[in-house]
């Protein structure tokens, strides 16, 4: 999903750098591989610790629609609640919303604060609250956003899977002041090391008003508790999405490792450029700006540690979370636990590659695939639901922050494969949300539903999970919520349903993105039919099997595309290369392929399999040749969701060779190391999960039980799955050899383009015989 703000993007950053060991890429102007004639290097086996291959800076930069990842470099537990890290700005204190949705951009050289909430890879400005800033000699003159901002040494910035480190070098802060951050699930610990010789000047400032520039803190309160060495409080904010439901509260408790020499509260300047006000000895502060400060007498020591725990329910739960995870304020212990958690996750897949760069790309993508959704269950098992009420998560863990329009296509299938117990909790969370509001959410954030994007993607996630063996949930309850939106138009449901049910499509008169809505509704209808069939609701299953082809009603033979239609049945004339109002974040060319759950029906609509393949080959030939600009591509676009499955349609229609070429091209030109290493917003791990699947040689079609067979990047991969050990073997895989001559499963030839999830989830040997010739 793209940032909602369509800003001038400027020139491409040019910092994609494959490095000296980069593999050859496909020549966009010719149907050939550009390769080194030398034999491929011997494979390199990834070795423990696998966290060594993770580069958290991938995707933290970029400037346009094709490389702006909106990723933050800070540490977090897999799908954790708390996400500590730096929020950065330029020298003027500005941070354009388009490039700072995570609060961070790799090119910035100033830190405005270290906050503890944010999202991963999304184009929405939200969260980035509960912040502190260490400083020296805190005074009224520095009691402002400008006064708290510090330059930091980019050459000494470090990010790993278990910690983040920044060294502030502004003389006002004491050159060499170091902040290291690590995280548990609901709590974080930072280790602040003040410069040598610091005595009573050392201070840590809590800024209630700190957030992104396009997020508003509308209220807040805190209390300093000197005897407990704590600060507790609340921040209420309204962001790009949270503002849609009236904003939300985050509660916090901070505990410090050292007693306070003094403390107080502060207010920012009343006028721009003025001085703030310090209230020495005061312990309570309310309002959307200002905060508290605590000073330390270090007595020759330099280190102060601060534990921060958050909650979506209340301060008491924040303290409970702190006691459960960070009562000892032990940075080293927490960092070790975080590294162990990521090592356990990453070591599920062991690969061998021709280049170390490929190992780093793969394990970083796997790492980023496990960032969102966000844990929302407190340590006592309670959570705040989308209805605003407190609930108990009975027998499951409740999550929020689902970017469903994006993640239903790849990420949820990956979690279902590698961590089905976590995906089960995602499903149960979505059902709880649906029951709380009478319809499934499209984009739940924190404690509210934003209504972001379109369609009914939650039901696709649930159907996909069911077909991939996750059945430990209330199927009837899941179906009842799905049916409520599929057969009516409840508040907060799909929308445009009266006309859709009457006409078989969402007409242009029902609102924007009408063509996209119809195609997403048809996809969701397919998923409702899956649930109906699972329940034995045969009449409903048949009805939705018919409705799943409602997308065909939009195909205009005269234009050759799926386009918007009016109430009277007439087709809207579109320019195929433009973002017309009838499409959501895409054009007619990209939406031509949005029916992967029904490849036979799609081929039939396009004039039969051979005609469909001819269109698809042309689509990719033009994509290979298209010159990159800062704007969204006019042909294939890996940086957004509607067509990211298109390379795999080749195999579904019988042309594995063209599919291999397309997959290889996307892997090579859209993914790289470095801040601009993603093809756009990571969209809560959607793009990273695409790479994980495509590097392994299999790809899910969401809402089905199948993986499409592609072309492995690795010579060997071993997946330690809950159901057994799966080995994917492609000993000839290289820059030259990408075309499958034969595929075998347990030494039996596979002639179908797909294999079932159940078959691969139970383990075995999947072998690819690859060639340099199609």
XYZ file of C-alpha atoms in Angstrom:
774
model
C 0.000 0.000 0.000
C 1.333 3.402 -0.946
C 1.623 6.493 1.179
C -1.629 8.410 1.003
C 0.286 11.608 0.400
C 1.266 11.800 -3.247
C 4.348 13.977 -2.994
C 6.936 15.057 -5.514
C 9.429 12.241 -5.370
C 12.513 13.835 -6.887
C 15.159 11.918 -8.754
C 15.940 8.250 -8.088
C 18.371 7.897 -5.210
C 20.749 5.672 -7.117
C 21.879 3.838 -3.988
C 20.935 0.375 -5.127
C 24.325 -1.259 -5.126
C 24.510 -4.971 -5.715
C 28.209 -5.034 -4.924
C 31.043 -6.855 -6.578
C 29.482 -10.284 -6.142
C 26.183 -9.347 -7.755
C 24.731 -11.940 -10.118
C 23.959 -11.214 -13.729
C 20.615 -9.667 -14.571
C 18.225 -10.032 -17.417
C 18.717 -7.707 -20.317
C 15.512 -5.707 -20.562
C 15.937 -5.003 -24.255
C 16.544 -8.559 -25.351
C 15.283 -12.041 -24.575
C 18.646 -13.135 -23.255
C 20.552 -13.471 -20.031
C 23.531 -11.218 -19.509
C 25.949 -13.641 -17.870
C 29.570 -14.148 -17.091
C 30.773 -17.093 -19.166
C 32.858 -18.385 -16.269
C 31.528 -21.328 -14.262
C 29.419 -20.328 -11.284
C 31.162 -20.155 -7.911
C 30.722 -23.018 -5.480
C 27.729 -22.687 -3.165
C 28.118 -21.078 0.241
C 26.124 -22.639 3.077
C 24.530 -20.287 5.543
C 25.836 -21.029 9.023
C 24.701 -20.233 12.534
C 24.218 -17.720 13.905
C 21.799 -16.864 11.110
C 21.200 -13.410 12.580
C 24.619 -12.477 11.154
C 23.022 -12.222 7.713
C 20.279 -9.789 8.758
C 20.690 -6.183 7.662
C 17.973 -4.074 9.343
C 18.919 -1.052 7.221
C 17.482 -2.637 4.066
C 14.452 -0.585 3.074
C 15.125 2.280 5.494
C 15.746 4.787 2.705
C 14.651 5.454 -0.838
C 12.910 8.438 -2.281
C 10.278 7.344 -4.771
C 7.570 4.811 -5.532
C 10.098 2.163 -6.523
C 12.524 2.151 -3.604
C 10.952 3.857 -0.565
C 10.661 0.961 1.882
C 9.303 2.801 4.962
C 11.282 0.385 7.145
C 12.793 1.278 10.520
C 16.138 -0.106 11.722
C 15.178 -0.575 15.361
C 14.907 -3.942 17.128
C 11.721 -5.816 17.908
C 10.514 -9.282 18.815
C 8.755 -11.198 16.027
C 5.314 -9.554 15.826
C 6.064 -7.647 19.040
C 4.038 -4.854 20.611
C 6.917 -2.456 21.227
C 9.209 -1.144 18.472
C 11.920 1.089 19.914
C 14.095 3.153 17.650
C 15.259 6.576 16.552
C 13.059 9.139 14.868
C 15.074 11.213 12.448
C 14.802 14.611 10.768
C 16.908 16.822 8.550
C 19.003 19.782 9.696
C 15.934 22.039 9.702
C 13.996 19.657 11.902
C 11.729 18.558 9.067
C 10.712 15.018 8.168
C 8.472 14.841 5.107
C 5.589 12.493 5.727
C 6.005 10.656 2.451
C 9.496 9.486 3.378
C 9.095 9.111 7.159
C 6.162 6.795 7.708
C 8.282 4.679 10.065
C 9.722 7.787 11.715
C 13.149 7.144 10.195
C 14.971 7.805 6.946
C 18.488 6.605 6.254
C 19.676 9.908 4.810
C 18.776 11.978 7.870
C 21.615 13.026 10.172
C 19.587 14.281 13.137
C 17.599 12.430 15.800
C 14.581 14.120 17.348
C 13.857 11.406 19.884
C 13.816 7.695 20.613
C 10.219 6.487 20.449
C 8.692 3.085 21.120
C 5.745 2.642 18.743
C 5.674 2.528 14.967
C 4.621 0.340 12.048
C 6.675 -1.557 9.514
C 6.847 -0.731 5.840
C 3.506 1.033 5.507
C 2.696 4.256 3.703
C 0.786 5.733 6.627
C 2.002 8.287 9.147
C 0.972 7.002 12.559
C 2.260 6.084 16.036
C 5.873 7.186 16.887
C 4.977 8.150 20.448
C 6.364 7.468 23.956
C 9.752 9.050 23.415
C 12.756 10.101 25.419
C 15.931 11.986 24.597
C 19.166 11.964 26.599
C 20.997 15.255 26.899
C 23.452 17.259 28.981
C 22.549 20.354 30.921
C 18.819 20.361 30.203
C 17.514 23.908 30.618
C 14.661 26.178 29.614
C 16.573 27.069 26.445
C 16.608 23.435 25.318
C 13.030 22.638 26.354
C 11.676 22.377 22.819
C 11.741 20.083 19.811
C 14.628 22.095 18.343
C 16.474 22.062 21.640
C 16.198 18.299 21.952
C 17.271 17.534 18.394
C 20.813 16.223 17.996
C 23.141 15.414 15.147
C 24.404 11.829 15.211
C 27.417 10.112 13.715
C 26.185 8.046 10.763
C 29.513 6.224 10.561
C 28.976 4.790 14.044
C 25.299 3.942 13.663
C 24.720 0.198 14.044
C 21.670 -1.989 13.585
C 21.423 -5.729 14.143
C 18.563 -8.136 14.680
C 18.943 -7.653 18.438
C 19.875 -4.001 18.967
C 20.208 -0.513 17.549
C 23.010 1.940 18.406
C 23.338 5.661 17.744
C 26.123 7.989 18.847
C 25.065 11.603 19.314
C 27.799 14.075 18.454
C 26.150 17.435 19.048
C 28.332 19.360 21.545
C 25.194 20.375 23.444
C 24.586 16.700 24.197
C 28.158 15.820 24.919
C 29.984 14.373 21.947
C 29.943 10.601 22.123
C 26.673 10.192 24.029
C 25.571 6.692 23.014
C 22.092 5.171 22.970
C 21.639 1.415 22.507
C 18.169 -0.107 22.292
C 16.813 -3.646 22.488
C 13.365 -5.137 22.937
C 11.194 -7.843 24.442
C 7.559 -8.342 23.407
C 5.956 -5.494 25.352
C 8.972 -3.779 26.892
C 12.272 -2.355 25.729
C 15.512 -1.474 27.464
C 17.873 1.277 26.355
C 21.419 1.693 27.572
C 22.481 5.334 27.598
C 26.201 5.946 27.999
C 27.080 9.545 28.754
C 30.435 11.076 27.774
C 33.444 10.615 30.018
C 33.564 13.167 32.798
C 29.818 13.763 32.969
C 28.625 14.376 36.519
C 25.386 16.174 37.364
C 24.592 17.391 33.840
C 23.298 14.042 32.623
C 19.554 14.094 31.938
C 16.883 12.124 30.137
C 13.892 14.061 28.864
C 10.448 12.571 28.194
C 8.509 14.419 25.485
C 4.776 13.717 25.476
C 4.308 15.690 22.269
C 6.917 13.801 20.279
C 5.657 12.055 17.136
C 5.849 12.311 13.347
C 5.133 15.634 11.706
C 1.835 14.422 10.258
C 0.600 12.867 13.495
C -1.009 14.982 16.211
C -0.636 14.333 19.906
C -3.978 15.614 21.201
C -3.619 14.824 24.885
C -1.255 13.349 27.381
C -0.366 13.053 31.037
C 2.513 11.777 33.103
C 3.665 11.452 36.691
C 7.227 11.291 37.943
C 7.722 8.747 40.755
C 11.189 9.483 42.221
C 11.138 6.803 44.902
C 10.360 4.117 42.331
C 12.752 5.663 39.756
C 9.815 5.673 37.316
C 7.764 7.883 35.036
C 4.274 6.687 34.126
C 1.852 8.215 31.682
C -0.390 8.225 28.677
C -0.262 9.680 25.170
C -3.302 10.130 22.933
C -2.607 10.704 19.257
C -4.383 10.995 15.929
C -2.461 9.852 12.878
C -3.171 9.308 9.218
C -5.227 6.225 10.028
C -5.852 6.352 13.792
C -7.429 9.775 13.302
C -10.191 8.101 11.310
C -11.599 6.509 14.462
C -10.890 9.413 16.802
C -7.361 8.544 17.878
C -6.002 6.105 20.422
C -4.139 5.971 23.707
C -0.824 4.341 24.485
C 0.059 3.972 28.168
C 3.611 3.641 29.408
C 5.875 3.114 32.389
C 9.571 3.991 32.285
C 11.907 2.616 34.933
C 15.481 3.853 35.327
C 18.494 1.944 36.604
C 19.739 4.837 38.752
C 18.087 7.127 41.289
C 17.228 10.666 40.226
C 19.449 13.485 41.423
C 16.562 15.816 40.582
C 13.451 15.800 38.459
C 10.690 18.018 37.209
C 8.308 18.790 34.396
C 8.581 21.154 31.470
C 6.524 23.093 28.960
C 7.627 24.039 25.448
C 8.013 27.678 24.384
C 4.810 29.697 24.138
C 6.115 31.313 20.947
C 8.352 29.909 18.254
C 11.997 30.606 18.969
C 11.427 31.296 22.635
C 12.486 29.367 25.684
C 10.486 26.706 27.413
C 9.657 26.535 31.093
C 11.086 24.113 33.632
C 9.148 23.243 36.760
C 11.798 21.907 39.114
C 10.487 19.344 41.573
C 7.034 19.076 39.989
C 5.866 15.503 39.405
C 2.649 15.842 37.387
C 2.143 17.136 33.879
C -0.873 17.116 31.564
C -1.390 18.240 28.005
C -0.354 17.359 24.461
C 3.161 18.806 24.722
C 5.986 19.133 27.190
C 6.761 16.377 29.630
C 9.254 15.494 32.324
C 12.986 15.401 32.912
C 15.181 13.440 35.290
C 18.794 14.190 36.121
C 21.478 11.829 37.378
C 24.585 12.197 39.494
C 26.794 9.648 37.771
C 29.665 9.916 40.256
C 32.233 8.816 37.728
C 29.991 6.218 36.117
C 28.550 6.793 32.685
C 25.670 4.370 32.159
C 21.955 4.846 32.731
C 19.518 2.192 31.597
C 15.843 2.849 31.003
C 13.158 0.207 30.607
C 9.979 1.229 28.798
C 6.833 -0.881 28.743
C 3.649 0.046 26.924
C 0.006 -0.992 26.988
C -3.134 -0.331 24.993
C -5.283 -0.725 28.129
C -3.947 1.311 31.059
C -0.908 2.272 33.108
C -1.433 -0.681 35.445
C -1.027 -3.072 32.505
C 2.020 -1.186 31.280
C 3.582 -1.711 34.703
C 2.529 -5.360 34.643
C 4.208 -5.743 31.259
C 7.349 -4.123 32.618
C 7.439 -6.414 35.625
C 6.956 -9.434 33.368
C 9.678 -8.559 30.883
C 12.041 -5.851 32.142
C 11.836 -5.529 35.925
C 15.620 -5.862 36.184
C 16.264 -3.171 33.533
C 18.909 -5.541 32.149
C 19.991 -4.555 28.664
C 22.380 -7.456 28.098
C 19.878 -10.114 29.170
C 17.118 -8.682 26.978
C 19.412 -8.306 23.990
C 20.473 -11.934 24.323
C 16.860 -13.097 24.537
C 15.946 -11.102 21.444
C 18.849 -12.530 19.467
C 17.834 -16.038 20.543
C 14.235 -15.434 19.449
C 15.327 -14.322 15.986
C 17.868 -17.112 15.703
C 15.121 -19.640 16.400
C 12.944 -18.123 13.687
C 15.639 -17.638 11.039
C 17.226 -21.055 11.551
C 14.013 -22.679 10.354
C 15.390 -22.274 6.844
C 18.980 -23.170 5.972
C 20.090 -22.308 2.466
C 23.107 -22.564 0.205
C 23.736 -19.772 -2.294
C 26.329 -18.854 -4.899
C 26.921 -15.423 -3.311
C 26.911 -14.190 0.272
C 24.856 -11.217 -0.897
C 21.995 -13.636 -1.595
C 22.204 -14.996 1.953
C 21.965 -11.476 3.338
C 19.032 -10.608 1.106
C 17.166 -13.775 2.001
C 17.567 -13.716 5.764
C 16.802 -10.003 5.885
C 13.603 -10.635 3.926
C 12.678 -13.497 6.245
C 13.359 -11.214 9.221
C 11.150 -8.439 7.855
C 8.368 -10.917 7.099
C 7.847 -11.355 10.863
C 7.449 -7.711 11.949
C 3.706 -7.051 11.646
C 0.894 -7.547 12.730
C 1.419 -6.202 16.238
C 0.931 -7.984 19.539
C -1.944 -6.336 21.423
C -2.411 -8.804 24.277
C -1.208 -7.641 27.670
C 0.788 -9.887 30.003
C -2.447 -10.897 31.773
C -4.151 -12.025 28.537
C -6.439 -9.003 28.224
C -6.732 -6.671 25.249
C -8.711 -3.678 24.023
C -10.870 -4.647 21.067
C -12.040 -2.616 18.113
C -15.241 -1.918 20.044
C -13.182 -0.028 22.617
C -13.968 -2.572 25.313
C -11.634 -4.736 27.363
C -11.687 -8.432 26.468
C -9.918 -11.621 27.473
C -8.005 -13.529 24.788
C -9.230 -16.984 25.780
C -6.928 -19.625 24.327
C -5.165 -17.372 21.847
C -3.024 -14.255 21.526
C -4.681 -11.157 20.119
C -2.924 -9.040 17.476
C -3.684 -5.787 15.692
C -2.207 -3.604 12.896
C -3.262 -5.821 9.976
C -2.468 -4.301 6.572
C -4.736 -6.917 5.026
C -5.103 -5.636 1.463
C -1.353 -6.146 1.202
C -0.525 -9.077 3.446
C -3.225 -11.495 2.293
C -1.234 -12.084 -0.899
C 2.009 -13.466 0.570
C 2.822 -12.865 4.219
C 0.005 -14.834 5.842
C 0.719 -17.884 3.698
C 4.366 -17.730 4.778
C 3.445 -17.569 8.464
C 0.954 -20.415 7.963
C 3.823 -22.501 6.544
C 6.541 -21.658 9.055
C 4.597 -20.738 12.205
C 1.038 -22.073 11.942
C 0.428 -21.490 15.649
C 0.997 -17.761 15.103
C -1.180 -17.666 11.988
C -3.922 -19.382 13.980
C -3.769 -16.493 16.449
C -3.992 -14.024 13.574
C -7.129 -15.785 12.364
C -8.681 -15.845 15.812
C -7.866 -12.154 16.203
C -9.626 -11.325 12.942
C -12.673 -13.343 13.977
C -12.774 -11.537 17.335
C -12.597 -8.226 15.505
C -15.364 -9.268 13.142
C -17.617 -10.355 15.975
C -16.959 -7.128 17.877
C -18.041 -4.923 14.974
C -20.329 -7.098 12.853
C -17.976 -7.204 9.870
C -14.350 -8.014 9.250
C -11.943 -5.072 9.349
C -9.907 -4.082 6.323
C -7.139 -2.216 8.134
C -7.333 -2.402 11.937
C -4.764 -0.220 13.647
C -4.198 -0.354 17.381
C -7.598 -0.234 19.029
C -9.696 0.890 16.065
C -10.695 0.128 12.488
C -9.491 2.589 9.884
C -11.454 1.365 6.858
C -8.265 1.631 4.826
C -8.102 0.238 1.309
C -10.906 -1.898 -0.109
C -12.392 -5.338 -0.566
C -12.825 -7.941 2.162
C -9.279 -9.266 2.559
C -9.715 -10.755 6.047
C -11.942 -13.523 4.721
C -9.277 -14.381 2.123
C -6.706 -14.701 4.924
C -9.042 -16.968 6.894
C -9.866 -19.186 3.905
C -6.201 -19.396 2.950
C -5.280 -20.409 6.485
C -7.990 -23.076 6.576
C -6.868 -24.587 3.297
C -3.275 -24.591 4.556
C -4.197 -26.766 7.509
C -5.007 -24.212 10.200
C -8.429 -25.374 11.345
C -8.249 -24.776 15.102
C -10.726 -21.899 15.154
C -14.482 -21.414 15.164
C -15.249 -21.970 11.498
C -18.960 -21.290 11.908
C -18.291 -17.971 13.616
C -15.806 -17.056 10.897
C -18.358 -17.889 8.214
C -21.198 -15.992 9.872
C -19.157 -12.794 9.967
C -18.073 -13.287 6.353
C -21.636 -13.909 5.214
C -22.878 -10.754 6.922
C -20.708 -8.627 4.621
C -21.019 -10.810 1.539
C -24.822 -10.851 1.427
C -25.628 -7.417 2.847
C -24.063 -4.040 3.459
C -23.529 -3.699 7.218
C -21.793 -0.637 8.671
C -18.073 -1.078 8.315
C -18.449 -3.869 5.763
C -17.380 -3.994 2.140
C -19.503 -1.045 1.027
C -21.182 -0.676 -2.395
C -22.863 -4.032 -1.803
C -26.437 -3.124 -2.700
C -25.403 -2.374 -6.262
C -22.870 -5.207 -6.366
C -25.503 -7.772 -5.389
C -27.974 -6.346 -7.863
C -25.652 -5.912 -10.855
C -22.832 -8.358 -10.219
C -20.328 -5.504 -10.094
C -19.756 -2.291 -8.171
C -20.779 0.479 -10.551
C -18.851 3.698 -10.931
C -21.759 5.554 -9.341
C -21.189 3.664 -6.075
C -17.846 5.373 -5.457
C -14.178 5.457 -6.394
C -12.052 2.468 -7.349
C -15.150 0.690 -8.656
C -13.245 -1.735 -10.881
C -10.788 -2.629 -8.126
C -13.647 -3.117 -5.680
C -15.392 -5.557 -7.972
C -12.257 -7.604 -8.533
C -11.454 -7.703 -4.802
C -15.086 -8.518 -3.953
C -15.007 -11.435 -6.392
C -11.782 -12.688 -4.801
C -13.435 -12.438 -1.377
C -16.519 -14.257 -2.705
C -14.228 -17.104 -3.680
C -12.960 -17.193 -0.085
C -16.495 -17.166 1.370
C -17.255 -20.126 -0.881
C -14.245 -21.973 0.546
C -15.612 -21.541 4.063
C -19.115 -22.551 2.949
C -17.799 -25.741 1.381
C -15.805 -26.538 4.517
C -18.996 -26.258 6.562
C -21.037 -28.358 4.149
C -23.146 -25.374 3.108
C -23.424 -26.706 -0.440
C -25.962 -24.198 -1.739
C -23.916 -21.275 -0.495
C -20.737 -22.854 -1.830
C -22.286 -23.134 -5.290
C -23.608 -19.576 -5.120
C -20.251 -18.107 -4.210
C -18.451 -20.278 -6.759
C -20.533 -18.475 -9.342
C -20.048 -15.064 -7.755
C -16.280 -15.462 -7.694
C -16.330 -14.797 -11.441
C -18.069 -11.449 -11.096
C -14.778 -9.856 -12.118
C -15.545 -11.065 -15.646
C -18.430 -8.581 -15.827
C -15.865 -5.803 -16.071
C -14.052 -7.091 -19.134
C -14.612 -4.842 -22.114
C -13.648 -6.740 -25.304
C -13.330 -3.473 -27.186
C -10.651 -2.152 -24.835
C -9.251 -5.545 -23.822
C -9.146 -4.724 -20.109
C -11.168 -4.928 -16.933
C -12.636 -1.455 -16.600
C -15.291 0.337 -14.624
C -18.945 0.018 -15.574
C -21.854 2.340 -15.028
C -25.228 1.472 -13.550
C -26.648 1.224 -17.078
C -24.062 -1.395 -17.999
C -21.898 0.789 -20.222
C -18.141 0.553 -19.934
C -15.949 3.461 -18.903
C -13.227 4.323 -21.404
C -9.827 4.244 -19.741
C -6.254 4.968 -20.679
C -4.521 1.705 -19.970
C -1.308 3.276 -18.641
C -2.922 5.758 -16.228
C -4.158 5.593 -12.658
C -7.810 6.068 -13.470
C -10.378 6.704 -10.738
C -11.825 3.221 -11.225
C -8.593 1.602 -9.951
C -6.924 1.635 -6.537
C -3.187 2.187 -6.816
C -2.713 0.743 -10.251
C -3.728 0.904 -13.909
C -5.630 -1.276 -16.359
C -2.508 -3.182 -17.369
C -1.693 -4.151 -13.789
C -5.269 -5.050 -12.855
C -5.610 -7.290 -15.909
C -4.153 -10.151 -13.873
C -6.056 -9.806 -10.589
C -7.792 -13.182 -10.539
C -5.014 -15.609 -9.531
C -7.512 -17.711 -7.583
C -9.286 -18.433 -10.897
C -6.564 -18.831 -13.552
C -8.776 -20.876 -15.856
C -11.552 -18.311 -15.740
C -9.090 -15.494 -16.300
C -7.576 -17.242 -19.312
C -11.056 -17.865 -20.697
C -11.880 -14.169 -20.327
C -8.734 -13.203 -22.217
C -9.581 -15.451 -25.160
C -8.153 -18.786 -24.064
C -4.863 -19.956 -22.637
C -2.688 -19.146 -25.647
C -4.179 -15.680 -26.006
C -3.713 -15.091 -22.271
C -0.092 -16.195 -22.464
C 0.516 -13.906 -25.416
C -0.856 -10.947 -23.435
C 1.248 -11.896 -20.411
C 4.436 -12.240 -22.478
C 3.854 -8.818 -24.005
C 3.194 -7.374 -20.559
C 6.538 -8.606 -19.278
C 8.483 -7.810 -22.448
C 7.323 -4.218 -22.100
C 8.148 -4.346 -18.381
C 11.713 -5.498 -19.065
C 12.204 -2.588 -21.454
C 10.498 0.137 -19.432
C 12.820 2.855 -18.185
C 12.630 3.419 -14.478
C 11.504 6.846 -13.246
C 10.468 8.048 -9.777
C 6.827 7.471 -10.757
C 5.004 4.144 -10.544
C 5.789 1.905 -13.542
C 3.247 1.723 -16.331
C 3.745 -2.026 -16.740
C 4.651 -4.613 -14.079
C 4.994 -3.030 -10.661
C 6.622 -5.056 -7.901
C 6.235 -2.136 -5.520
C 2.494 -2.581 -5.148
C 0.179 -5.519 -4.764
C -2.356 -5.982 -7.601
C 0.028 -7.732 -10.024
C 2.778 -9.243 -7.850
C 1.538 -12.765 -8.575
C 1.704 -12.214 -12.349
C 5.071 -13.981 -12.905
C 3.475 -17.167 -11.594
C 0.543 -17.061 -14.009
C 2.973 -18.265 -16.663
C 3.368 -21.619 -14.903
C -0.357 -21.882 -14.236
C -0.925 -21.491 -17.973
C 1.788 -23.933 -18.988
C 4.838 -21.762 -19.697
C 7.363 -22.401 -16.939
C 10.258 -20.916 -18.918
C 8.707 -17.473 -19.306
C 7.727 -17.610 -15.657
C 11.282 -18.396 -14.607
C 12.558 -15.462 -16.614
C 10.022 -13.079 -15.051
C 10.697 -14.323 -11.508
C 14.428 -13.988 -11.966
C 14.039 -10.479 -13.386
C 11.922 -9.293 -10.469
C 14.317 -10.785 -7.912
C 17.301 -9.123 -9.555
C 16.014 -5.636 -10.322
C 13.629 -5.071 -7.404
C 15.607 -6.312 -4.392
C 19.004 -5.275 -3.141
C 21.018 -4.585 -0.029
C 21.105 -1.085 1.388
C 18.489 1.518 2.312
C 16.887 1.456 -1.158
C 16.849 -2.327 -1.343
C 13.079 -2.824 -1.498
C 10.795 -2.171 -4.483
C 8.640 0.227 -2.449
C 6.855 0.056 0.874
C 7.427 -3.366 2.425
C 3.715 -3.289 3.297
C 3.972 -5.130 6.603
C 6.266 -7.750 5.142
C 4.344 -8.420 1.925
C 7.259 -7.614 -0.375
C 9.779 -9.383 1.846
C 7.606 -12.515 1.935
C 7.392 -12.396 -1.879
C 11.180 -12.581 -1.993
C 11.368 -15.432 0.531
C 8.963 -17.549 -1.506
C 10.487 -16.654 -4.858
C 14.017 -17.394 -3.671
C 12.888 -20.834 -2.478
C 11.124 -21.610 -5.763
C 7.497 -21.816 -4.635
C 4.748 -19.207 -4.387
C 1.306 -19.255 -2.743
C -1.913 -18.301 -4.473
C -3.844 -16.724 -1.621
C -7.157 -18.348 -0.831
C -6.131 -21.693 -2.317
C -4.381 -24.796 -0.994
C -1.570 -24.567 -3.531
C 1.961 -23.404 -4.137
C 2.955 -22.580 -7.711
C 6.360 -23.976 -8.656
C 8.864 -21.366 -9.795
C 12.647 -21.279 -10.022
C 14.853 -21.515 -6.926
C 17.622 -19.038 -6.320
C 19.441 -21.455 -4.018
C 21.261 -24.658 -4.819
C 19.932 -26.183 -1.633
C 17.457 -25.247 1.083
C 16.286 -27.144 4.139
C 13.072 -26.016 5.815
C 12.476 -27.264 9.340
C 8.679 -27.216 9.275
C 6.292 -28.245 12.050
C 5.100 -31.133 9.878
C 8.493 -32.386 8.744
C 11.725 -31.424 7.038
C 11.395 -30.170 3.474
C 14.509 -30.120 1.297
C 14.472 -28.047 -1.884
C 17.344 -29.116 -4.085
C 18.493 -27.297 -7.224
C 22.209 -28.122 -7.509
C 22.625 -26.383 -10.876
C 20.941 -23.132 -9.825
C 23.095 -20.191 -10.892
C 23.054 -16.956 -12.853
C 22.873 -19.044 -15.998
C 20.614 -21.902 -14.947
C 17.131 -20.631 -14.124
C 14.846 -22.697 -16.411
C 13.253 -25.867 -14.960
C 13.722 -28.893 -17.219
C 12.196 -31.266 -14.712
C 10.768 -31.046 -11.202
C 10.469 -34.030 -8.889
C 8.879 -34.563 -5.514
C 10.389 -37.462 -3.601
C 11.977 -38.587 -6.896
C 8.679 -38.708 -8.773
C 8.193 -36.370 -11.710
C 5.853 -33.425 -11.161
C 3.968 -32.457 -14.288
C 1.498 -30.090 -12.648
C 2.277 -26.380 -12.137
C 1.359 -26.595 -8.457
C 1.813 -28.700 -5.369
C -0.484 -28.602 -2.382
C 0.492 -26.863 0.811
C -0.295 -30.035 2.729
C 2.176 -32.016 0.637
C 5.014 -29.562 1.103
C 4.206 -28.859 4.760
C 4.691 -32.539 5.595
C 8.290 -32.518 4.339
C 10.085 -34.402 1.607
C 12.513 -33.742 -1.224
C 11.563 -31.209 -3.899
C 14.134 -31.307 -6.725
C 14.607 -28.857 -9.597
C 16.739 -29.707 -12.621
C 17.607 -26.260 -13.935
C 19.135 -25.273 -17.266
C 20.534 -22.129 -18.859
C 18.299 -22.770 -21.880
C 14.504 -22.433 -21.896
